[in-house]
Short mmCIF file of C-alpha atoms in Angstrom, two decimals:
data_model
loop_
_atom_site.label_atom_id
_atom_site.label_comp_id
_atom_site.label_asym_id
_atom_site.label_seq_id
_atom_site.Cartn_x
_atom_site.Cartn_y
_atom_site.Cartn_z
CA MET A 41 -22.65 29.74 -52.15
CA LEU A 42 -24.63 30.39 -55.33
CA LYS A 43 -22.21 31.07 -58.17
CA VAL A 44 -23.43 33.50 -60.83
CA ALA A 45 -22.24 33.74 -64.44
CA ILE A 46 -23.37 36.60 -66.67
CA VAL A 47 -23.79 36.28 -70.43
CA GLY A 48 -23.65 39.68 -72.13
CA PRO A 49 -22.65 41.96 -69.23
CA GLY A 50 -23.53 45.31 -70.80
CA LEU A 51 -25.42 48.09 -69.05
CA VAL A 52 -27.85 45.85 -67.18
CA GLY A 53 -25.16 43.29 -66.37
CA GLY A 54 -22.87 46.06 -65.17
CA ALA A 55 -25.61 47.38 -62.88
CA LEU A 56 -26.14 43.85 -61.55
CA LEU A 57 -22.42 43.50 -60.80
CA GLU A 58 -22.53 46.76 -58.83
CA GLN A 59 -25.45 45.43 -56.77
CA LEU A 60 -23.74 42.08 -56.16
CA VAL A 61 -20.52 43.81 -55.05
CA ALA A 62 -22.53 45.89 -52.57
CA HIS A 63 -24.39 42.77 -51.41
CA ALA A 64 -21.11 40.95 -50.68
CA LYS A 65 -20.19 43.67 -48.18
CA SER A 66 -23.60 43.72 -46.46
CA PRO A 67 -24.85 41.75 -43.42
CA ARG A 68 -27.32 40.01 -45.77
CA PHE A 69 -24.51 38.10 -47.46
CA ALA A 70 -24.12 35.63 -44.57
CA SER A 71 -27.61 34.21 -45.12
CA LEU A 72 -27.75 34.86 -48.87
CA PRO A 73 -24.27 34.02 -50.20
CA ILE A 74 -23.95 34.91 -53.88
CA SER A 75 -20.68 35.27 -55.81
CA VAL A 76 -19.70 35.92 -59.44
CA ALA A 77 -17.76 33.11 -61.09
CA GLY A 78 -18.12 33.78 -64.81
CA LEU A 79 -18.45 36.54 -67.40
CA ILE A 80 -18.70 36.34 -71.18
CA ASN A 81 -19.30 38.95 -73.87
CA SER A 82 -19.04 38.73 -77.65
CA LYS A 83 -15.23 38.69 -77.61
CA LYS A 84 -13.88 37.42 -74.29
CA MET A 85 -14.79 35.12 -71.41
CA ALA A 86 -13.53 34.16 -67.96
CA VAL A 87 -14.54 31.50 -65.43
CA THR A 88 -13.10 31.00 -61.95
CA THR A 89 -13.54 28.03 -59.61
CA THR A 90 -13.85 30.43 -56.66
CA SER A 91 -15.18 33.95 -57.22
CA PHE A 92 -13.97 37.19 -58.73
CA SER A 93 -12.77 39.81 -56.26
CA GLU A 94 -14.43 43.13 -55.59
CA ALA A 95 -11.56 44.90 -57.36
CA ASP A 96 -11.96 42.67 -60.42
CA LEU A 97 -15.71 43.22 -60.60
CA LYS A 98 -15.45 46.98 -60.22
CA ASN A 99 -13.19 46.99 -63.30
CA TRP A 100 -14.61 43.92 -65.03
CA LYS A 101 -14.14 45.21 -68.58
CA THR A 102 -10.36 45.24 -68.20
CA ALA A 103 -9.64 43.12 -65.13
CA VAL A 104 -11.84 40.15 -66.06
CA LEU A 105 -12.59 40.49 -69.78
CA GLY A 106 -9.42 42.32 -70.80
CA SER A 107 -6.87 41.35 -73.43
CA THR A 108 -5.56 38.37 -71.44
CA ALA A 109 -9.00 36.73 -71.12
CA ALA A 110 -9.85 33.69 -73.22
CA PRO A 111 -11.66 34.10 -76.56
CA ALA A 112 -15.43 33.90 -76.17
CA ASP A 113 -16.90 30.45 -76.72
CA LEU A 114 -20.34 30.08 -75.18
CA GLY A 115 -20.33 26.29 -75.42
CA SER A 116 -17.01 26.01 -73.58
CA PHE A 117 -18.16 28.65 -71.08
CA VAL A 118 -21.25 26.62 -70.18
CA GLU A 119 -19.25 23.38 -69.90
CA GLN A 120 -16.85 25.05 -67.46
CA LEU A 121 -19.78 26.35 -65.40
CA ALA A 122 -21.37 22.91 -65.28
CA ALA A 123 -18.13 21.51 -63.88
CA LEU A 124 -18.07 23.93 -60.93
CA LYS A 125 -18.93 22.63 -57.47
CA GLY A 126 -22.24 23.80 -56.02
CA PRO A 127 -25.20 25.50 -57.68
CA VAL A 128 -24.61 27.86 -60.60
CA ALA A 129 -27.06 30.39 -62.07
CA VAL A 130 -26.50 31.66 -65.60
CA VAL A 131 -27.81 35.19 -66.09
CA ASP A 132 -28.57 35.87 -69.74
CA CYS A 133 -28.51 39.64 -70.23
CA THR A 134 -28.68 39.42 -74.02
CA ALA A 135 -31.75 39.82 -76.21
CA SER A 136 -30.57 36.96 -78.41
CA ASP A 137 -32.79 34.27 -79.92
CA SER A 138 -29.83 31.93 -80.35
CA VAL A 139 -28.78 32.25 -76.71
CA ALA A 140 -32.35 31.69 -75.52
CA SER A 141 -32.62 28.55 -77.65
CA GLN A 142 -29.82 27.02 -75.56
CA TYR A 143 -31.72 27.18 -72.26
CA PRO A 144 -32.85 23.51 -72.44
CA SER A 145 -29.23 22.44 -72.86
CA TRP A 146 -28.16 24.54 -69.86
CA LEU A 147 -30.97 23.15 -67.72
CA SER A 148 -30.05 19.59 -68.68
CA LYS A 149 -26.58 20.30 -67.27
CA GLY A 150 -28.12 21.35 -63.95
CA LEU A 151 -27.63 25.09 -64.39
CA HIS A 152 -30.22 27.55 -63.07
CA ILE A 153 -31.26 30.38 -65.39
CA VAL A 154 -32.22 33.98 -64.61
CA THR A 155 -32.87 36.40 -67.43
CA PRO A 156 -34.54 39.57 -68.69
CA ASN A 157 -34.41 38.09 -72.22
CA LYS A 158 -38.01 37.75 -73.42
CA LYS A 159 -37.30 35.52 -76.42
CA ALA A 160 -37.48 32.07 -74.79
CA PHE A 161 -40.83 32.83 -73.18
CA SER A 162 -42.54 34.54 -76.11
CA ASN A 163 -41.20 32.76 -79.21
CA ASP A 164 -41.86 29.18 -80.24
CA TYR A 165 -44.27 27.48 -77.83
CA ALA A 166 -42.35 24.19 -78.09
CA LEU A 167 -39.23 25.89 -76.67
CA TYR A 168 -41.28 27.47 -73.88
CA HIS A 169 -42.85 24.11 -73.01
CA LYS A 170 -39.46 22.36 -72.98
CA ILE A 171 -38.02 24.99 -70.62
CA LYS A 172 -41.01 24.65 -68.27
CA GLU A 173 -40.70 20.86 -68.35
CA LEU A 174 -36.97 20.85 -67.55
CA SER A 175 -37.40 23.35 -64.68
CA SER A 176 -40.47 21.76 -63.09
CA SER A 177 -38.74 19.62 -60.47
CA PRO A 178 -38.74 20.96 -56.88
CA LYS A 179 -35.10 19.88 -56.71
CA GLY A 180 -34.13 22.11 -59.62
CA PRO A 181 -32.74 23.37 -61.85
CA SER A 182 -34.93 26.46 -61.97
CA VAL A 183 -35.76 29.30 -64.35
CA TYR A 184 -36.73 32.79 -63.22
CA HIS A 185 -37.50 35.71 -65.51
CA GLU A 186 -39.21 38.40 -63.45
CA ALA A 187 -37.39 41.11 -65.40
CA THR A 188 -38.94 40.09 -68.73
CA VAL A 189 -42.10 42.05 -67.84
CA GLY A 190 -41.88 45.36 -66.02
CA ALA A 191 -38.13 45.15 -65.29
CA GLY A 192 -37.98 45.13 -61.47
CA LEU A 193 -41.72 45.45 -60.83
CA PRO A 194 -43.21 42.35 -59.14
CA VAL A 195 -45.47 41.49 -62.06
CA LEU A 196 -44.72 37.85 -62.83
CA SER A 197 -44.24 36.94 -59.17
CA THR A 198 -47.64 38.44 -58.37
CA LEU A 199 -49.28 36.56 -61.24
CA ASN A 200 -47.63 33.31 -60.18
CA ASP A 201 -48.83 33.81 -56.62
CA LEU A 202 -52.39 34.43 -57.85
CA VAL A 203 -52.32 31.28 -59.98
CA ARG A 204 -50.69 29.07 -57.34
CA THR A 205 -53.20 30.09 -54.68
CA GLY A 206 -56.09 29.15 -56.95
CA ASP A 207 -57.39 32.61 -57.81
CA LYS A 208 -59.16 32.80 -61.17
CA ILE A 209 -57.63 35.36 -63.52
CA VAL A 210 -60.23 37.34 -65.46
CA LYS A 211 -57.88 39.67 -67.32
CA ILE A 212 -54.51 41.40 -67.07
CA GLU A 213 -54.36 44.84 -68.60
CA GLY A 214 -51.46 47.21 -68.65
CA ILE A 215 -49.19 49.84 -70.11
CA PHE A 216 -46.08 47.71 -70.54
CA SER A 217 -43.85 49.98 -72.60
CA GLY A 218 -41.99 52.83 -70.92
CA THR A 219 -41.52 54.42 -74.35
CA LEU A 220 -45.18 54.34 -75.30
CA SER A 221 -46.16 55.34 -71.79
CA TYR A 222 -44.01 58.45 -72.05
CA LEU A 223 -45.28 59.29 -75.53
CA PHE A 224 -48.97 59.16 -74.78
CA ASN A 225 -48.66 60.58 -71.25
CA ASN A 226 -47.28 63.69 -72.92
CA PHE A 227 -49.22 63.71 -76.17
CA SER A 228 -52.70 62.66 -75.08
CA VAL A 229 -53.58 64.75 -72.05
CA PRO A 230 -56.02 67.67 -71.70
CA GLY A 231 -54.28 70.93 -72.52
CA ALA A 232 -51.23 69.43 -74.20
CA ALA A 233 -50.17 71.21 -77.37
CA SER A 234 -47.28 69.09 -78.63
CA LYS A 235 -47.55 67.31 -81.96
CA PHE A 236 -47.05 63.55 -82.02
CA SER A 237 -43.83 63.79 -84.03
CA GLU A 238 -42.46 66.30 -81.53
CA CYS A 239 -43.18 63.93 -78.65
CA VAL A 240 -41.39 61.11 -80.48
CA SER A 241 -38.40 63.39 -81.15
CA VAL A 242 -38.15 64.37 -77.49
CA ALA A 243 -38.49 60.74 -76.39
CA LYS A 244 -35.76 59.67 -78.81
CA ALA A 245 -33.42 62.48 -77.74
CA SER A 246 -34.03 61.59 -74.09
CA GLY A 247 -33.11 57.95 -74.66
CA TYR A 248 -36.60 56.57 -74.10
CA THR A 249 -36.89 54.94 -77.53
CA GLU A 250 -34.91 52.36 -79.43
CA PRO A 251 -32.43 53.84 -81.95
CA ASP A 252 -35.22 53.33 -84.49
CA PRO A 253 -38.48 54.35 -82.75
CA ARG A 254 -40.44 52.07 -85.08
CA ASP A 255 -39.18 49.18 -82.93
CA ASP A 256 -41.27 50.64 -80.11
CA LEU A 257 -44.22 51.91 -82.13
CA ASN A 258 -44.83 48.59 -83.90
CA GLY A 259 -46.04 47.07 -80.61
CA MET A 260 -43.97 43.88 -80.75
CA ASP A 261 -42.21 44.50 -77.43
CA VAL A 262 -45.59 44.84 -75.74
CA ALA A 263 -46.82 41.74 -77.60
CA ARG A 264 -43.95 39.71 -76.17
CA LYS A 265 -44.83 40.81 -72.64
CA VAL A 266 -48.52 40.01 -73.17
CA THR A 267 -47.53 36.59 -74.49
CA ILE A 268 -45.34 35.92 -71.44
CA LEU A 269 -48.15 36.88 -69.06
CA GLY A 270 -50.75 34.99 -71.04
CA ARG A 271 -48.72 31.79 -70.99
CA ALA A 272 -48.07 32.20 -67.25
CA ALA A 273 -51.84 32.52 -66.80
CA GLY A 274 -52.39 29.27 -68.70
CA LEU A 275 -53.17 30.48 -72.21
CA ASP A 276 -51.67 28.99 -75.34
CA ILE A 277 -50.89 32.26 -77.11
CA GLY A 278 -48.02 33.70 -79.09
CA THR A 279 -46.95 36.87 -80.85
CA ASP A 280 -47.96 35.22 -84.13
CA THR A 281 -51.59 34.78 -83.03
CA LEU A 282 -52.02 37.92 -80.95
CA PRO A 283 -53.73 40.92 -82.63
CA VAL A 284 -51.13 43.71 -82.48
CA GLU A 285 -51.83 47.29 -83.60
CA ASN A 286 -48.78 48.75 -85.32
CA ILE A 287 -49.10 52.52 -84.96
CA VAL A 288 -46.25 53.26 -87.37
CA PRO A 289 -47.94 54.90 -90.37
CA GLU A 290 -48.03 52.31 -93.14
CA ALA A 291 -46.12 54.52 -95.57
CA LEU A 292 -43.21 54.75 -93.12
CA ARG A 293 -42.89 51.08 -92.21
CA SER A 294 -40.55 50.30 -95.08
CA VAL A 295 -38.40 53.44 -95.23
CA ASP A 296 -34.73 52.56 -95.04
CA THR A 297 -33.47 54.47 -92.03
CA ALA A 298 -34.57 55.83 -88.67
CA ASP A 299 -33.56 59.30 -89.80
CA GLU A 300 -35.85 59.12 -92.80
CA PHE A 301 -38.66 57.89 -90.56
CA MET A 302 -38.17 60.79 -88.16
CA ASN A 303 -37.96 63.33 -91.00
CA ARG A 304 -41.25 62.14 -92.50
CA LEU A 305 -43.21 61.49 -89.30
CA PRO A 306 -44.55 65.11 -89.15
CA GLU A 307 -46.50 64.31 -92.35
CA PHE A 308 -48.78 62.17 -90.16
CA ASP A 309 -49.28 64.54 -87.23
CA GLY A 310 -52.76 65.26 -88.53
CA HIS A 311 -53.71 61.58 -88.25
CA PHE A 312 -52.61 61.35 -84.62
CA LYS A 313 -54.19 64.71 -83.80
CA GLU A 314 -57.53 63.48 -85.11
CA LEU A 315 -57.36 60.34 -82.97
CA ASN A 316 -56.43 62.40 -79.93
CA ASP A 317 -59.11 65.05 -80.51
CA GLN A 318 -61.77 62.37 -80.77
CA ALA A 319 -60.62 60.80 -77.51
CA LEU A 320 -60.47 64.10 -75.63
CA ALA A 321 -63.91 65.10 -76.95
CA SER A 322 -65.33 61.96 -75.36
CA GLY A 323 -63.65 62.70 -72.02
CA SER A 324 -60.90 60.17 -72.62
CA VAL A 325 -57.21 59.91 -73.43
CA LEU A 326 -55.21 57.56 -75.66
CA ARG A 327 -53.03 54.87 -74.12
CA TYR A 328 -51.15 52.00 -75.77
CA VAL A 329 -52.22 48.92 -73.85
CA GLY A 330 -51.70 45.18 -73.80
CA MET A 331 -54.46 42.88 -72.53
CA VAL A 332 -54.48 39.24 -71.52
CA ASP A 333 -58.16 38.33 -71.68
CA VAL A 334 -58.22 34.96 -69.94
CA GLN A 335 -61.98 34.51 -69.73
CA GLY A 336 -63.12 36.47 -72.77
CA GLY A 337 -60.52 35.19 -75.24
CA GLN A 338 -59.89 38.66 -76.69
CA SER A 339 -56.25 39.25 -75.78
CA SER A 340 -54.77 42.14 -77.76
CA VAL A 341 -52.21 44.91 -78.07
CA LYS A 342 -53.67 48.21 -79.23
CA LEU A 343 -54.15 51.94 -78.87
CA ALA A 344 -57.25 52.44 -76.75
CA ARG A 345 -59.26 55.17 -75.03
CA TYR A 346 -59.48 55.48 -71.25
CA ALA A 347 -61.68 57.83 -69.26
CA LEU A 348 -59.92 60.63 -67.43
CA ASP A 349 -60.67 59.06 -64.04
CA HIS A 350 -59.11 55.71 -65.03
CA PRO A 351 -55.74 54.86 -63.39
CA PHE A 352 -54.14 54.50 -66.84
CA ALA A 353 -55.14 58.09 -67.71
CA SER A 354 -53.32 59.63 -64.76
CA LEU A 355 -50.00 57.87 -65.33
CA LYS A 356 -46.93 60.12 -65.40
CA GLY A 357 -43.54 59.97 -67.06
CA SER A 358 -42.52 56.60 -68.45
CA ASP A 359 -44.02 54.43 -65.71
CA ASN A 360 -45.59 51.05 -66.34
CA ILE A 361 -48.93 50.12 -64.79
CA ILE A 362 -50.46 46.65 -64.69
CA ALA A 363 -53.94 45.78 -63.43
CA PHE A 364 -54.93 42.23 -62.45
CA THR A 365 -58.67 41.58 -62.41
CA THR A 366 -59.42 38.27 -60.70
CA GLU A 367 -62.17 36.50 -58.81
CA ARG A 368 -60.64 37.68 -55.52
CA PHE A 369 -59.73 41.12 -56.88
CA PRO A 370 -62.79 42.33 -58.84
CA ASN A 371 -61.44 45.82 -58.19
CA PRO A 372 -58.10 45.34 -59.90
CA LEU A 373 -54.86 44.74 -58.06
CA ILE A 374 -52.59 47.41 -59.51
CA ILE A 375 -48.80 47.49 -59.78
CA GLN A 376 -47.19 50.73 -60.92
CA GLY A 377 -43.67 52.07 -61.23
CA ALA A 378 -40.56 52.28 -63.38
CA GLY A 379 -40.70 49.46 -65.90
CA ALA A 380 -37.36 50.11 -67.57
CA GLY A 381 -33.82 51.14 -66.69
CA ASP A 382 -30.56 49.40 -65.93
CA ALA A 383 -30.74 49.58 -62.13
CA VAL A 384 -34.36 48.43 -61.80
CA THR A 385 -33.88 45.63 -64.35
CA ALA A 386 -30.80 44.49 -62.44
CA PHE A 387 -32.89 44.61 -59.27
CA GLY A 388 -35.39 42.24 -60.87
CA ILE A 389 -32.58 39.83 -61.79
CA PHE A 390 -31.02 40.11 -58.33
CA SER A 391 -34.39 39.35 -56.72
CA ASP A 392 -34.59 36.15 -58.76
CA LEU A 393 -31.06 35.17 -57.71
CA ILE A 394 -32.15 35.59 -54.09
CA ARG A 395 -35.15 33.34 -54.77
CA ILE A 396 -32.80 30.63 -56.02
CA THR A 397 -30.54 31.09 -52.99
CA GLU A 398 -33.51 30.79 -50.63
CA ARG A 399 -35.16 27.93 -52.49
CA PHE A 400 -32.03 25.79 -52.72
CA GLY A 401 -30.46 27.04 -49.49
CA SER A 402 -29.97 23.55 -48.12
CA HIS A 403 -27.87 22.72 -51.18
CA LEU A 404 -25.64 25.81 -51.00
#
């Protein structure tokens, strides 16, 4: 039985718990036994030596992390997990730098790690290298982070398969942000009449953007994903060395609030209209794209033009699309689909938990 403990069970963690509860009642459970043995949020924590019941997990906010639960102490939580019998996977559902920095300590205690948290794999290269070193043994512990790029899309697993089978990666190019995908799929398309600020407003109202849309428009989320893919492909790159185009107008980068940013963004509609008109006049559209240029050394994150017959130009909604150009796939291998959302991100995490269960099945 693989025991799972979730750090930061918010929306994604809650969706994962729903999927694990359903799994426990399915025929698949017999060959892939996974239970939940720990939960911790910013205030409360709970660890059990067995597993939480279906009733507890369906009402985890009150039944497991209610008023009678112990005060949150991540260090104590991890020590209790390390003392449990059998394999334990810690699922970090936070976006915290400080939590990610503790991965080497968790691995040294024999704990597996599964996470959608991009920080450990895109921040300091020394931390990334230490995590890879501590998880390199075939006997474990292991680290899986499929959901850091493309949520539940099989992006990292595909890249790892290409690398492990000896294929030579030429480049990886993609639209990695659901927010920026939605914006430019609606703004930069023949016949569209909406102004850029209007598209941002609709995206914000629909929940596609961060509370402050500048956190999407500055390109750093895409840069983290490009860094993760680049490192997985063997490059020594980081967000500090990667050229990243920040499309937030310079005059609005330092305004105090998101509301002020949104109120003033229409002042720059002319700038975005000019860029779009130029693209459309050349038979192209604008797309915000990240590129891992393995052979050419020109990895980047930027707003670029794509011809109308290019797969990136025909993307709809907020989908992600990633194209792998390799020696074996000179016509790119393309992965496309929803790259954000609680259920699909939880699916990506769940898939990694299954990989651990299968990989260490003889030890379960």
